[in-house]
Coordinates of C-alpha atoms in Angstrom, one line a residue:
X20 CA 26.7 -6.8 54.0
X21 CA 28.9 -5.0 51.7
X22 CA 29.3 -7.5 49.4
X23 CA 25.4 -7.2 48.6
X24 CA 25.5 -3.3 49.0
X25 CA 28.0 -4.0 45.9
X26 CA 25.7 -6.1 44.1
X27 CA 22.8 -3.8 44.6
X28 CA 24.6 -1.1 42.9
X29 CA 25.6 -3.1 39.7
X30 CA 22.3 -4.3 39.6
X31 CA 21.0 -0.3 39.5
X32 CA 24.1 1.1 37.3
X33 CA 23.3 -2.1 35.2
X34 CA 19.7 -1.2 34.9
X35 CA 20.4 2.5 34.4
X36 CA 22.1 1.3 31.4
X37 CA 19.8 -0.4 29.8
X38 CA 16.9 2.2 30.3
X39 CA 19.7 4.6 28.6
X40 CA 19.8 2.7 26.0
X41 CA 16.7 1.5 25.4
X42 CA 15.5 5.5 25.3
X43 CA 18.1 5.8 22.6
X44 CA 16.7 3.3 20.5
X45 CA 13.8 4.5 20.9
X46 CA 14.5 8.0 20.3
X47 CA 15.8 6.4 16.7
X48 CA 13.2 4.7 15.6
X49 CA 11.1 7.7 16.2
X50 CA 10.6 8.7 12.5
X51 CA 10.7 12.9 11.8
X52 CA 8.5 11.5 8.6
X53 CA 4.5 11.2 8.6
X54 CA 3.7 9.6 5.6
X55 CA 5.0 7.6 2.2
X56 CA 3.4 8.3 -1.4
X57 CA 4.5 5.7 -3.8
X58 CA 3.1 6.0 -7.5
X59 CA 1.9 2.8 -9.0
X60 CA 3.8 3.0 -12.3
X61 CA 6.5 4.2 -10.6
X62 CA 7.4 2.1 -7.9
X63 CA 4.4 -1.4 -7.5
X64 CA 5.4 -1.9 -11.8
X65 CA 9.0 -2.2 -11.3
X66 CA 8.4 -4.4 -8.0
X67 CA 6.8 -6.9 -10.7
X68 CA 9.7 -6.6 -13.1
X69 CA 11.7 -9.8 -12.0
X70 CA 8.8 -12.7 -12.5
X71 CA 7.8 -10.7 -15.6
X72 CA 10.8 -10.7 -17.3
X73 CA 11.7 -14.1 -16.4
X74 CA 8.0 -15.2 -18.3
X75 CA 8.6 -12.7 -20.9
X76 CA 11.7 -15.0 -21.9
X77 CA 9.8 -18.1 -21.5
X78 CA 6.8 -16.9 -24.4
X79 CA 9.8 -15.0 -26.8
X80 CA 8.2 -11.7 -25.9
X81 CA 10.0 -8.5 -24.4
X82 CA 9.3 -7.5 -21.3
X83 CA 7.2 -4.4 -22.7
X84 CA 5.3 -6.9 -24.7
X85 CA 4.4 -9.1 -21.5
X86 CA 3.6 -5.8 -19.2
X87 CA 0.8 -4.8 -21.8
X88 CA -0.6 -8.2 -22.3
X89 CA -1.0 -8.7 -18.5
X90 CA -1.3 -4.9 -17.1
X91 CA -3.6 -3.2 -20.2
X92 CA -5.2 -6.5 -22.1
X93 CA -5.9 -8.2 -19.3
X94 CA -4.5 -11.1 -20.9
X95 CA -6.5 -14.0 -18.4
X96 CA -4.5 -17.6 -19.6
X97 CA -1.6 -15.4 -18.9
X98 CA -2.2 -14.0 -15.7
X99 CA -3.3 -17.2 -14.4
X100 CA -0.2 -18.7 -15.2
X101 CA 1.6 -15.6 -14.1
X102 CA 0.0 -15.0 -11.1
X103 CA 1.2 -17.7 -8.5
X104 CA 5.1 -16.4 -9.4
X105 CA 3.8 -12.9 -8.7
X106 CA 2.2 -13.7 -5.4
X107 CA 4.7 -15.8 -3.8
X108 CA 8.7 -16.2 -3.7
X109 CA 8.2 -18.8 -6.6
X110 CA 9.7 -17.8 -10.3
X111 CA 12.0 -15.1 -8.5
X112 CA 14.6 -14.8 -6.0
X113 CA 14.2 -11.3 -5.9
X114 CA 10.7 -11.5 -4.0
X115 CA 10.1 -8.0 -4.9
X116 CA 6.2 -7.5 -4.5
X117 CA 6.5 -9.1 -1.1
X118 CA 9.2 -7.1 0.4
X119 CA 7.4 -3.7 -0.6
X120 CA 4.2 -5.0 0.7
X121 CA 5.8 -6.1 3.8
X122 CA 7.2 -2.8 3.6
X123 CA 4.2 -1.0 3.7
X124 CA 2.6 -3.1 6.3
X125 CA 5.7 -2.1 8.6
X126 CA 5.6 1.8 7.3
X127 CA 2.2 1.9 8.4
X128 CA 2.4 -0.1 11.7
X129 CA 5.1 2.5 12.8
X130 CA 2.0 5.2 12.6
X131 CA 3.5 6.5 8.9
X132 CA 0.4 7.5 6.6
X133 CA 0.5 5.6 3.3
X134 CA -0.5 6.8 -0.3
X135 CA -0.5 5.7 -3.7
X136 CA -0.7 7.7 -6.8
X137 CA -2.6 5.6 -9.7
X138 CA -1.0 6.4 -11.9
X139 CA -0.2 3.2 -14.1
X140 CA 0.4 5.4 -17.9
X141 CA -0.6 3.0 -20.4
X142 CA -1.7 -0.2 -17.5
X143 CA -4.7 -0.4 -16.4
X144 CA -4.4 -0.5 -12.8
X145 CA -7.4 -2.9 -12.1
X146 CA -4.8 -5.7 -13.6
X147 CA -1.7 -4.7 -11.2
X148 CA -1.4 -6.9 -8.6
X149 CA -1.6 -4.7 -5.2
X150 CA -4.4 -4.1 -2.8
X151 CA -5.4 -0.9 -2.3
X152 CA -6.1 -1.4 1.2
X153 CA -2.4 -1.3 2.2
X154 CA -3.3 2.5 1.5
X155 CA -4.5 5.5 3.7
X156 CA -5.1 7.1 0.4
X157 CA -5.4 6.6 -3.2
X158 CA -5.6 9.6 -5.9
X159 CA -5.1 9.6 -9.3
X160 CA -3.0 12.2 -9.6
X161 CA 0.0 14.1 -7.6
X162 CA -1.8 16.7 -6.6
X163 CA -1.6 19.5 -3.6
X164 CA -4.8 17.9 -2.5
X165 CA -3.5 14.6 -1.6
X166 CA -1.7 16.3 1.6
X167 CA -4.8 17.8 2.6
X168 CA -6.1 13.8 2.3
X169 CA -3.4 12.9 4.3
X170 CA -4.0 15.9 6.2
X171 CA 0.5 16.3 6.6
X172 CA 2.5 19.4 5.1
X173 CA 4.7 18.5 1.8
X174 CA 8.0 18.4 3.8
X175 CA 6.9 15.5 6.0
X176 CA 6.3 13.2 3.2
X177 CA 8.7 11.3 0.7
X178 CA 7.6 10.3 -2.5
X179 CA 8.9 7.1 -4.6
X180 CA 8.4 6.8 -7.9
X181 CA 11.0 6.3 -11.1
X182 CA 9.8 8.9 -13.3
X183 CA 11.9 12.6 -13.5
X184 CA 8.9 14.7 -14.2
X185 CA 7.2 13.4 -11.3
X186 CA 9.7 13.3 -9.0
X187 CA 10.7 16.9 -9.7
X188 CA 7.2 17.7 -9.4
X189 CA 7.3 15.9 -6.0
X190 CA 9.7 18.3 -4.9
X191 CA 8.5 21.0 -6.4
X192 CA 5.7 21.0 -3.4
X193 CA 8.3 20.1 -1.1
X194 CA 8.4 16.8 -0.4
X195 CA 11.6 14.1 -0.2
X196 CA 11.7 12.0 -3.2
X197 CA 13.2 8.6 -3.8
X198 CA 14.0 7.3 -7.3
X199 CA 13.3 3.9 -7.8
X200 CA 15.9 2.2 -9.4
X201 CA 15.8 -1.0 -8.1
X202 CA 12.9 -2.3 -5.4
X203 CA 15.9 -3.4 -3.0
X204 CA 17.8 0.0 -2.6
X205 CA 14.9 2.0 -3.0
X206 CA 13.6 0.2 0.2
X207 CA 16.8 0.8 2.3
X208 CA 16.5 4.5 0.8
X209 CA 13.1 4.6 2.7
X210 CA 14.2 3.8 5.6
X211 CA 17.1 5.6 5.8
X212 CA 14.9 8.4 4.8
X213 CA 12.0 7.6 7.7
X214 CA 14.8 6.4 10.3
X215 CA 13.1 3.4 11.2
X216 CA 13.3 -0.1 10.8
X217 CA 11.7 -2.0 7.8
X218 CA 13.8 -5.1 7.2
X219 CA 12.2 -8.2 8.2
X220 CA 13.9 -10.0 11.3
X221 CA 14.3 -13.2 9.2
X222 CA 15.1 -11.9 5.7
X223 CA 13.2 -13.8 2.9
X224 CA 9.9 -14.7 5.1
X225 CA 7.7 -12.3 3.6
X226 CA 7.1 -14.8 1.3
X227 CA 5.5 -17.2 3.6
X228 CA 3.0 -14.5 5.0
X229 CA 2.4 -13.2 1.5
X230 CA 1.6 -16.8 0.3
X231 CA -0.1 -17.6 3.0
X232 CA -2.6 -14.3 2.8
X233 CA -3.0 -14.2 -1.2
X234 CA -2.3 -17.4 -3.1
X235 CA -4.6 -20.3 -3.5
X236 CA -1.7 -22.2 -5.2
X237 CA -0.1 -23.0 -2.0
X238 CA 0.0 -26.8 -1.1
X239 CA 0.4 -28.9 1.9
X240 CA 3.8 -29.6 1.5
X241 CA 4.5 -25.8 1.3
X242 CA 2.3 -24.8 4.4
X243 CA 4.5 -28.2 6.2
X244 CA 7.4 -26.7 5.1
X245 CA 6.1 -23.2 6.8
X246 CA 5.3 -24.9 10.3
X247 CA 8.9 -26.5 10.3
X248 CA 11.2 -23.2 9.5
X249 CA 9.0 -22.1 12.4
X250 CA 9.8 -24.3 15.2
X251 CA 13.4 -24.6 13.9
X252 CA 13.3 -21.0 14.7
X253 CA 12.4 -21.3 17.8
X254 CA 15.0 -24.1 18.8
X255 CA 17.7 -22.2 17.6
X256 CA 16.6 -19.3 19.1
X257 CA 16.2 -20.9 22.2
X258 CA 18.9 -22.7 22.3
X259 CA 21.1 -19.2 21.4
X260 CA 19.2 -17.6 24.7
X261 CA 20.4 -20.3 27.4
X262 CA 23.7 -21.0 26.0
X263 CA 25.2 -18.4 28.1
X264 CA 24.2 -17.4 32.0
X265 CA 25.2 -14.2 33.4
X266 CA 26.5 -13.4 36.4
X267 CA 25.6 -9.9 38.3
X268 CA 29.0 -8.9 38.1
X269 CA 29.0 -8.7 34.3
X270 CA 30.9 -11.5 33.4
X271 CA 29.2 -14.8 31.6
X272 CA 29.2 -18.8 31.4
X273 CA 28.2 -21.4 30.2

């Protein structure tokens, strides 16, 4: 009789615990942000800078050169041969364009607003690779208004973007700014800067949904490849969850 007394009260302390904790976490992830304005030029452009650079070699052409034969003339031979490497992990290990679009996706699934600023300078932003959809709201300038379109006061948004003039005139209405220096930091700036998670659970899958949901290059062999990382997923995740059993008292075993 006692001895199950006992157990009942682990089992509640145990379970008081874990509720603790589990409002903790949630408390965290509870972001004090409302939404994310990233300017096209300023932060989608430099997300395309690896694979264009790395085909920019390959015709003897700068990487200015490349950017304005793609992204202003519209250059067609080019982008088709350009476009698989900018839609999927292939041609870069950087996998830029997919981590900020996954990005996105997870900004806006944790009830964030989005925006993007179309800004693309010299571009023409029909050519630049990124769906507007992804977007609560587009403008084509920063402008006061946009916060009425997004219907959130200045300090509750953070702009990204890689140009000076705009990001001071980001904060000159009040809003946090992120300078884009590199896609990879400026995404752990965002989420240090929204408190919430945006890393994938497996890094380097975006590719697979990104591939998956925009390129027609992918082939069997690829999407085979897909259904096997899966389920080797799920074995060794599996296997990771029943390798140990434990006991009420606290202690574990095989």
């Amino acid at each position: 009789m006692f001895r199950a007394l006992q157990r009942s009260s682990i089992l509640k302390s145990v379970s008081a615990k874990a509720f603790a904790q589990t409002s903790i976490q949630a408390e965290r992830y509870i972001s004090t942000k409302k939404a994310v304005v990233f300017n096209l030029r300023g932060s989608v452009v430099p997300a395309l800078s690896h694979v264009v650079k790395k085909f920019a070699r390959d015709h003897n052409m700068s990487e200015s050169e490349m950017m304005a034969k793609l992204f202003k003339e519209g250059d067609k031979s080019l982008l088709k041969k350009i476009e698989p490497a900018l839609l999927s992990r292939h041609g870069s290990f950087h996998v830029a364009l997919a981590e900020l679009v996954s990005a996105i996706q997870g900004i806006r699934a944790e009830g964030i607003k989005t925006g993007l600023i179309l800004d693309a300078g010299d571009l023409n932003p029909a050519y630049i690779p990124i769906d507007t959809e992804l977007f609560d709201v587009t403008s084509p300038a920063l402008k006061p208004a946009i916060l009425d379109q997004l219907k959130v006061d200045s300090t509750d948004v953070v702009y990204v973007d890689n140009v000076e003039k705009n990001l001071k005139a980001a904060q000159s209405l009040g809003m946090t700014t992120i300078k884009v220096e590199n896609i990879e930091s400026a995404l752990r700036d965002i989420e240090a800067s929204l408190q919430v998670p945006l890393k994938e659970f497996l890094p380097g899958f975006t590719w697979i949904y990104w591939d998956n949901a925009n390129s027609p290059y992918k082939n069997t062999k690829e999407n085979l490849l897909y259904y096997l990382l899966v389920i080797y997923v799920f074995m060794v995740s599996g296997h990771l969850s029943l390798k140990y059993v434990f006991k009420v008292d606290g202690t574990q075993q095989h």
